[in-house]
Coordinates of C-alpha atoms in Angstrom, one line a residue:
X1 CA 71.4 -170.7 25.1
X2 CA 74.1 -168.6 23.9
X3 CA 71.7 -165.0 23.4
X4 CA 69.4 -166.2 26.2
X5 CA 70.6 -166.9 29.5
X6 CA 68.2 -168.2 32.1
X7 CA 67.7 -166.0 35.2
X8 CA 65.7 -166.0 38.5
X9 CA 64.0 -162.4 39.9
X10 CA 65.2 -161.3 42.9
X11 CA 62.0 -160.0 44.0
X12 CA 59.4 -162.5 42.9
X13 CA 61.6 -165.3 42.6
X14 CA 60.2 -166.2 39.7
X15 CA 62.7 -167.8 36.8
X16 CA 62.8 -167.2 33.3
X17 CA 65.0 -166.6 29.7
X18 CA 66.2 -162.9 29.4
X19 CA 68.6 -161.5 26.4
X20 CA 72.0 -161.5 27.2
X21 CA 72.8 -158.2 26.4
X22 CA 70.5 -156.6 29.0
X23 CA 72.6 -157.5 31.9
X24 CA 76.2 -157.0 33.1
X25 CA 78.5 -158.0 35.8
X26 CA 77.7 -155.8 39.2
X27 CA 80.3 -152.8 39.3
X28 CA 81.7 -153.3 35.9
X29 CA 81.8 -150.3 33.6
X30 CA 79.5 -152.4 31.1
X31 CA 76.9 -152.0 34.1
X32 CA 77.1 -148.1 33.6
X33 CA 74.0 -146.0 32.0
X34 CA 76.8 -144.0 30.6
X35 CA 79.0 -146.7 28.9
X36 CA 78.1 -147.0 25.3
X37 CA 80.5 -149.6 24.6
X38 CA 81.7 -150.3 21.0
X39 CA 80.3 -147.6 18.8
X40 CA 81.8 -145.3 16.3
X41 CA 82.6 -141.4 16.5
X42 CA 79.9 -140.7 14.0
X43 CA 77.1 -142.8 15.7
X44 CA 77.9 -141.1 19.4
X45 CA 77.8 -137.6 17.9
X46 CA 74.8 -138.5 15.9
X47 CA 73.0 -140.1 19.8
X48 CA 74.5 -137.0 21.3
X49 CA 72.9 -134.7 19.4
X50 CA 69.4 -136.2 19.5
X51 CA 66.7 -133.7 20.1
X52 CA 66.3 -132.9 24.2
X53 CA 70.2 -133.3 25.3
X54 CA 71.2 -130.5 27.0
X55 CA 75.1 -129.3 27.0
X56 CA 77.4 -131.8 29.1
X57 CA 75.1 -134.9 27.8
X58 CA 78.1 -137.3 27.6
X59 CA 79.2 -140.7 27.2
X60 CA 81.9 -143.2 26.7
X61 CA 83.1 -145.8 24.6
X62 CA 85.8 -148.2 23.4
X63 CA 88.5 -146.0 21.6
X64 CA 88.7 -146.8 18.2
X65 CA 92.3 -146.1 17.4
X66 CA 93.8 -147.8 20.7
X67 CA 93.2 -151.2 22.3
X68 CA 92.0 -151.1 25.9
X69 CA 91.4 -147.2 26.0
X70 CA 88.5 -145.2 25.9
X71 CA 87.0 -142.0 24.2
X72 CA 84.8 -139.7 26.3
X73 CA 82.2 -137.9 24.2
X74 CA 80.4 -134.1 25.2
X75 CA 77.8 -132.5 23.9
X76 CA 78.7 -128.6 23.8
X77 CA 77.8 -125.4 23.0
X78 CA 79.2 -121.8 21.7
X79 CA 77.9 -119.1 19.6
X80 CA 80.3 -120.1 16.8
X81 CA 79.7 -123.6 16.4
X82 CA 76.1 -124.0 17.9
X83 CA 75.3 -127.9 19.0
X84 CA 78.1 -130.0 18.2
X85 CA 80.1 -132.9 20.5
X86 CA 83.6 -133.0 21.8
X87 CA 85.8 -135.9 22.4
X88 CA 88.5 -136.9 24.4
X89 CA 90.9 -139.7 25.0
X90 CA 91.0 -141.6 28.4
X91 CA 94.4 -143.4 28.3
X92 CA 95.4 -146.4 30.3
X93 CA 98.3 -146.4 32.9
X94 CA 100.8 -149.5 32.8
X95 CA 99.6 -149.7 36.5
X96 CA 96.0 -150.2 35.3
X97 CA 94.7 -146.7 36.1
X98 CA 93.0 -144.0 33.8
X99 CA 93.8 -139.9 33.1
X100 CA 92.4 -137.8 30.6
X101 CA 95.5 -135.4 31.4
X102 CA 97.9 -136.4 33.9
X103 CA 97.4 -133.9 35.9
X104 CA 94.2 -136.2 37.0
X105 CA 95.0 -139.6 37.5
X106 CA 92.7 -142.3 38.7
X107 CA 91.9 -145.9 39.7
X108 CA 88.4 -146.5 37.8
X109 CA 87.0 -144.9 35.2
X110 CA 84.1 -144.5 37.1
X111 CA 86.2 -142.5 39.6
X112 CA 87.3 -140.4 36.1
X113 CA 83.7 -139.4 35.1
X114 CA 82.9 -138.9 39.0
X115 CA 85.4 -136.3 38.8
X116 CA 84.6 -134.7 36.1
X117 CA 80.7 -134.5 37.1
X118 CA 81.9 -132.2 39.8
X119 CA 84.0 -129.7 37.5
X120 CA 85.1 -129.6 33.9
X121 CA 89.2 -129.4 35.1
X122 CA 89.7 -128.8 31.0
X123 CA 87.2 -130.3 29.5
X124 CA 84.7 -127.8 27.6
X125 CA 82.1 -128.7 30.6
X126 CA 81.2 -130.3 33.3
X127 CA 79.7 -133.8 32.9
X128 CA 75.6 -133.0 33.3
X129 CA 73.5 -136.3 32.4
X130 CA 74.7 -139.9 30.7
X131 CA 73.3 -139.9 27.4
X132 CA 69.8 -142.0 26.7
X133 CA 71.0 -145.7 25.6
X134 CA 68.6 -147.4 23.4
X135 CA 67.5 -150.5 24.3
X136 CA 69.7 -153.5 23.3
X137 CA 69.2 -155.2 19.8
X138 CA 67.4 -158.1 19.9
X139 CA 69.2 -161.5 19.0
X140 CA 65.4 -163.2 18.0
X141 CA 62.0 -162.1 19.7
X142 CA 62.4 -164.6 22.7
X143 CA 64.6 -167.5 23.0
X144 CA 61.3 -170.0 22.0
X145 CA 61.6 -168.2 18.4
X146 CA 65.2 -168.6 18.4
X147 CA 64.9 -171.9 16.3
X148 CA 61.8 -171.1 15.0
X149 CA 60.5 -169.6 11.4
X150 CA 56.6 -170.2 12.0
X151 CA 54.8 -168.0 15.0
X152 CA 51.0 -167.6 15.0
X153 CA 49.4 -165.1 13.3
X154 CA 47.0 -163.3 16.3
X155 CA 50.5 -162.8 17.6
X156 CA 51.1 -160.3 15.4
X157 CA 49.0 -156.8 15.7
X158 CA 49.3 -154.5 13.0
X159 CA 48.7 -150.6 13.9
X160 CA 50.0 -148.4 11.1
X161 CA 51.0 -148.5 7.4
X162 CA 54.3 -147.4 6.4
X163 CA 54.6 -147.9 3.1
X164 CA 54.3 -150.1 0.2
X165 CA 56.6 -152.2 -2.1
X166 CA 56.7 -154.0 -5.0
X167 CA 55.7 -157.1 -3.7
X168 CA 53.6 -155.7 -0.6
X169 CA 53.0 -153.2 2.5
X170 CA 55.3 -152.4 5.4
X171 CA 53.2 -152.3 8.8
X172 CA 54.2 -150.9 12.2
X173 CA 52.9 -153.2 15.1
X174 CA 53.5 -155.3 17.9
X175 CA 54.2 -159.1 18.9
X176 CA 52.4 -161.0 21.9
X177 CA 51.2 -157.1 22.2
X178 CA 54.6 -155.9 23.8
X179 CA 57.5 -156.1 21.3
X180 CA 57.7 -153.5 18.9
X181 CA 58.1 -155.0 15.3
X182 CA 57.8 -153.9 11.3
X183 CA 55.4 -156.6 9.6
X184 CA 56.0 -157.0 6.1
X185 CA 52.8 -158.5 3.9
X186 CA 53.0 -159.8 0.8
X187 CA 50.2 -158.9 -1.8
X188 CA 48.6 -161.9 -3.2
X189 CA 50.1 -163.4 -6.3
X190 CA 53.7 -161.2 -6.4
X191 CA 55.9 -163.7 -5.1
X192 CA 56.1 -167.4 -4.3
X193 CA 56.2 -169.1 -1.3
X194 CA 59.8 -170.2 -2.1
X195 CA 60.9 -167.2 -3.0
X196 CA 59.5 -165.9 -0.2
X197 CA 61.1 -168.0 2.0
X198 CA 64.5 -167.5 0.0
X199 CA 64.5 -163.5 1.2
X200 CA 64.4 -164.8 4.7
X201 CA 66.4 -167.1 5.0
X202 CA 69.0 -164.2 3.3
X203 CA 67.7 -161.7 5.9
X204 CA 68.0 -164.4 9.0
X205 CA 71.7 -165.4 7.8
X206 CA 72.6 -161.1 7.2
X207 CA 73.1 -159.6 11.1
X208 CA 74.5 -156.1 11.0
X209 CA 73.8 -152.8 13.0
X210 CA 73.1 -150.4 9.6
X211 CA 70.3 -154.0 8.4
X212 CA 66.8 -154.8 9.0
X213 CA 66.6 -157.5 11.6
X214 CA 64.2 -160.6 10.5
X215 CA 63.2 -162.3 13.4
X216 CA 60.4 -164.4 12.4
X217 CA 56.9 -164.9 10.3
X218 CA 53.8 -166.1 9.4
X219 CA 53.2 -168.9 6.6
X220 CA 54.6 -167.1 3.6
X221 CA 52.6 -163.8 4.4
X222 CA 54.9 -162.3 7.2
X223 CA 58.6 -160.8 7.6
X224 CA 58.9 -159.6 11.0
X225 CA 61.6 -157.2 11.6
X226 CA 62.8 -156.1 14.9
X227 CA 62.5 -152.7 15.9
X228 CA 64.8 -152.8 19.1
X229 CA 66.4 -149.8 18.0
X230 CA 64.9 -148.0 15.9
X231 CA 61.8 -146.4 15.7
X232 CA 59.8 -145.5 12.3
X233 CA 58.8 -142.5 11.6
X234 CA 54.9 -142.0 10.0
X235 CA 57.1 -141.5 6.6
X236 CA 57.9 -144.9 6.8
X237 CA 61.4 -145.7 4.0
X238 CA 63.7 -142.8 3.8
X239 CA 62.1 -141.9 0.4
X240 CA 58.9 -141.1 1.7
X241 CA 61.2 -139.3 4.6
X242 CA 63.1 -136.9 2.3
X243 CA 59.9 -136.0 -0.1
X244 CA 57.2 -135.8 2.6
X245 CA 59.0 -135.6 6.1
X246 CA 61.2 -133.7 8.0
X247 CA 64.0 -135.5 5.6
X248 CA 63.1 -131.7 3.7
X249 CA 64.7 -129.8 5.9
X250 CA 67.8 -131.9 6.5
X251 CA 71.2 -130.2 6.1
X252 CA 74.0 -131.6 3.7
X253 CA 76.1 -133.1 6.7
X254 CA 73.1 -135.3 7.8
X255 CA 72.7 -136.6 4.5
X256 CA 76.1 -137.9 4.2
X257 CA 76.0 -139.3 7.6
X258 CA 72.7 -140.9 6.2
X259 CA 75.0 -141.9 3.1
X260 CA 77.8 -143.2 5.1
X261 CA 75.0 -145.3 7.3
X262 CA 73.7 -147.2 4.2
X263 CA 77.4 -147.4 2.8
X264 CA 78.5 -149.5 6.0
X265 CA 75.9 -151.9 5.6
X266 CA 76.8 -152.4 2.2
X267 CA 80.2 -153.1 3.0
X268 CA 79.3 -155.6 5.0
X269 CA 76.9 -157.0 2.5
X270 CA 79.8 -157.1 0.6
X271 CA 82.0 -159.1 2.9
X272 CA 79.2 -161.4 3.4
X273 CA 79.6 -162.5 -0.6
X274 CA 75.8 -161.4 -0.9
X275 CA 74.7 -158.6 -3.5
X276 CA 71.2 -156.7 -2.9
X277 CA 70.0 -155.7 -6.3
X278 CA 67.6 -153.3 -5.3
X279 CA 69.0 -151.1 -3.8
X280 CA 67.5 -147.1 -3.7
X281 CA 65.6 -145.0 -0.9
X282 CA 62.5 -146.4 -1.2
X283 CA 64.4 -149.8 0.5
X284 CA 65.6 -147.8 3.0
X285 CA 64.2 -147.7 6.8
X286 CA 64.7 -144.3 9.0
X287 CA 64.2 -144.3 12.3
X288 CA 65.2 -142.1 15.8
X289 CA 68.3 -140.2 15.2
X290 CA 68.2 -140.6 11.5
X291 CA 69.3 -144.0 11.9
X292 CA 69.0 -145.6 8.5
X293 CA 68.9 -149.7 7.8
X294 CA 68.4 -151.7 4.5
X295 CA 65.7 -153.4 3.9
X296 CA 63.9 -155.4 1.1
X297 CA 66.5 -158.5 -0.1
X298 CA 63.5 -159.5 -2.1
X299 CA 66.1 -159.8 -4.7
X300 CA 69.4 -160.2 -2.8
X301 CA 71.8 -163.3 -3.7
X302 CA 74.6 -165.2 -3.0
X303 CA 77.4 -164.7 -5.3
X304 CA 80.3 -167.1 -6.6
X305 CA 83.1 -166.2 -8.7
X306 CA 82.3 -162.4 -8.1
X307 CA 79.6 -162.5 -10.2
X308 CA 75.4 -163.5 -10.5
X309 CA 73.4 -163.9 -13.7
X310 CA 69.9 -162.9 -13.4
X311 CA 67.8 -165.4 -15.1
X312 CA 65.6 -164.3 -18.5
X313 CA 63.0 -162.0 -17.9
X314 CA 63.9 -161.4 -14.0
X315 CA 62.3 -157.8 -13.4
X316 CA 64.6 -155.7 -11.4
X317 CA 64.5 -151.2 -11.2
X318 CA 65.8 -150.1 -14.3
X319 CA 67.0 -146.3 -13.4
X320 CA 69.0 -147.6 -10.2
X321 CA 70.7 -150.8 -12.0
X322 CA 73.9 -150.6 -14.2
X323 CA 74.4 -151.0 -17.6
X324 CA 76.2 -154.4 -17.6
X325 CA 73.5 -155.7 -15.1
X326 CA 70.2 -154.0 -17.3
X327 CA 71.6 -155.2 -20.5
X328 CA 73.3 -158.5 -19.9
X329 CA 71.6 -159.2 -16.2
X330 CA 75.1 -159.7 -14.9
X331 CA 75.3 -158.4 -10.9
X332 CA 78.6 -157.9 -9.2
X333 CA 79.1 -155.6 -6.0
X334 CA 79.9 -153.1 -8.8
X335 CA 76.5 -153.0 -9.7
X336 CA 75.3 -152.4 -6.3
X337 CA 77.8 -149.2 -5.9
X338 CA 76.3 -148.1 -8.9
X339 CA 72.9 -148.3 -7.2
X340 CA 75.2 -146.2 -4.3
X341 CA 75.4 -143.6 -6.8
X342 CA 72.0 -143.5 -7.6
X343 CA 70.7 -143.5 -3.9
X344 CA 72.7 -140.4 -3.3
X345 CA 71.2 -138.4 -6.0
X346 CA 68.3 -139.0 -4.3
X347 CA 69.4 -137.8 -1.3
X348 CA 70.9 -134.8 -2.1
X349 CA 67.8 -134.1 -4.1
X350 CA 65.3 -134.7 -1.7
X351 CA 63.8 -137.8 -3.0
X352 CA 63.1 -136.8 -7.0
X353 CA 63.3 -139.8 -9.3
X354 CA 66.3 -140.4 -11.2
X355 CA 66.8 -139.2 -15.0
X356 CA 63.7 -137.0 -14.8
X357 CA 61.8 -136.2 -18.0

């Protein structure tokens, strides 16, 4: 089933569809609570540094410079610096084996971190505790939804408001009463059923790490969006986040990682021929980590010949949309930059509203 593989329980017996990103090979480093896998410098630092990791919280991942290699990744500590993370390259022998320095040489890289649990031999600390992995992003809520738009509405429980848009609410809840989920309502009368429906098939067809996830929904009255890794906060959209939350306090190098977040979904927005239109803070999830995804492709579109005409009298937010597209309704990827720009004013200004006065 490509994302669901069928699998028996060794204990009960019992056999069943599980995600195929929760298991690995016996003995392989993809098996290991410490191996991260593919994920960027930036992202382990920001994991790293997560409130509750003490020094020597580590982990390791694909190297991003050099095929078949690693990086090993540290949180430290020292009166100059404070908190920050260290990294380190684990190379690959021609004979298949693994050394941070040659001095150290070894078979596995499991016998590598085993090593350097035992004593740092270099590194700025011994290795204490693997890192806390998230648990895997969902492909679809279970593989019977995998096909499936429609799922029945008692399934959904909704606990806490988030926020609220221009065409509805954002809810935090559950589905079946076990998986974690943001539920999007629509208030009555804003949007079509076929428009509706448009904005999710955009958000099935758009997968990235750095995007919400739409899994499923209700009628026209529901967009479910997974929350397999990430978490909301009570602010709800980064907006709320930076005016009322602890998005106040946040230094200038969190908000560019913030920035940088958003910017790598847009890129591959942009690679996926699709332009957003409506793009600002208050579109913005924040969850654990200050992990930020885009959300709302209420007015997100497919483009040819680089460019989309918005039809007469579209509405779209004048003080984040570009001159070409406010007076002439034309959208190119330009327009969404421009919407970039905007989005970090409002980061760097804690959430006040553009042009003020």
């Amino acid at each position: 089933e490509g994302d669901w593989w069928e699998a028996r329980s060794l204990s009960s017996g019992a056999t069943g569809y599980i995600p195929s990103n929760y298991v690995a090979p016996v003995d392989s480093i993809q098996a290991e609570e410490w191996y991260f896998g593919k994920i960027g410098r930036k992202d382990a630092e920001r994991q790293l540094l997560c409130h509750g990791n003490c020094r020597g919280t580590f982990l390791i991942r694909e190297s991003e410079t050099t095929k078949g290699a690693y990086s090993l990744s540290i949180r430290d500590w020292d009166e100059a610096k404070g908190d920050h993370v260290k990294h380190y390259k684990i190379r690959k022998l021609d004979n298949g084996g693994y050394y941070i320095t040659t001095r150290a040489q070894f078979d596995t890289v499991q016998q590598l971190v085993q090593h350097y649990i035992e004593r740092a031999a270099g590194l700025c600390c011994r290795l204490a505790v693997p890192c806390h992995k998230g648990t895997p992003k969902l492909a679809d809520l279970s593989v019977k939804t995998k096909d499936v738009w429609e799922i029945p509405r008692e399934s959904l429980q909704l606990l806490k408001k988030l926020g609220n848009g221009q065409f509805g609410e954002v809810w935090m809840g559950t589905w079946n009463g076990t998986t974690k989920v943001a539920v999007k309502t629509l208030k009555p009368g804003t949007m079509s059923p076929e428009a509706f429906l448009e904005e999710a098939q955009i958000m099935k067809r758009l997968r990235h790490d750095k995007l919400a996830q739409l899994y499923a929904g209700h009628g026209w009255a529901w967009l479910v969006l997974g929350r397999s890794d990430w978490h909301p906060l009570p602010a709800g959209s980064l907006l709320d986040f930076l005016k009322d939350g602890d998005g106040r306090y946040l230094k200038l190098p969190q908000l560019v990682d913030m920035a940088a977040q958003i910017a790598a979904g847009m890129a591959y927005i942009e690679r996926m021929n699709y332009i957003h239109r409506d793009l600002r803070a208050a579109n913005i999830l924040v969850g654990d980590n200050l992990v930020c995804k885009i959300a709302d492709f209420g007015l997100a579109r497919l483009i040819e010949d680089n460019e989309y005409t918005a039809r007469q009298g579209a509405k779209f937010p004048i003080k984040w949309t570009a001159p070409e597209a406010a007076l002439f309704g034309k959208f190119t990827i330009k327009s969404d930059v421009w919407s970039f720009g905007i989005l970090l004013t409002e980061l760097v200004t804690k959430g006040r509203v553009p042009y003020p006065g």
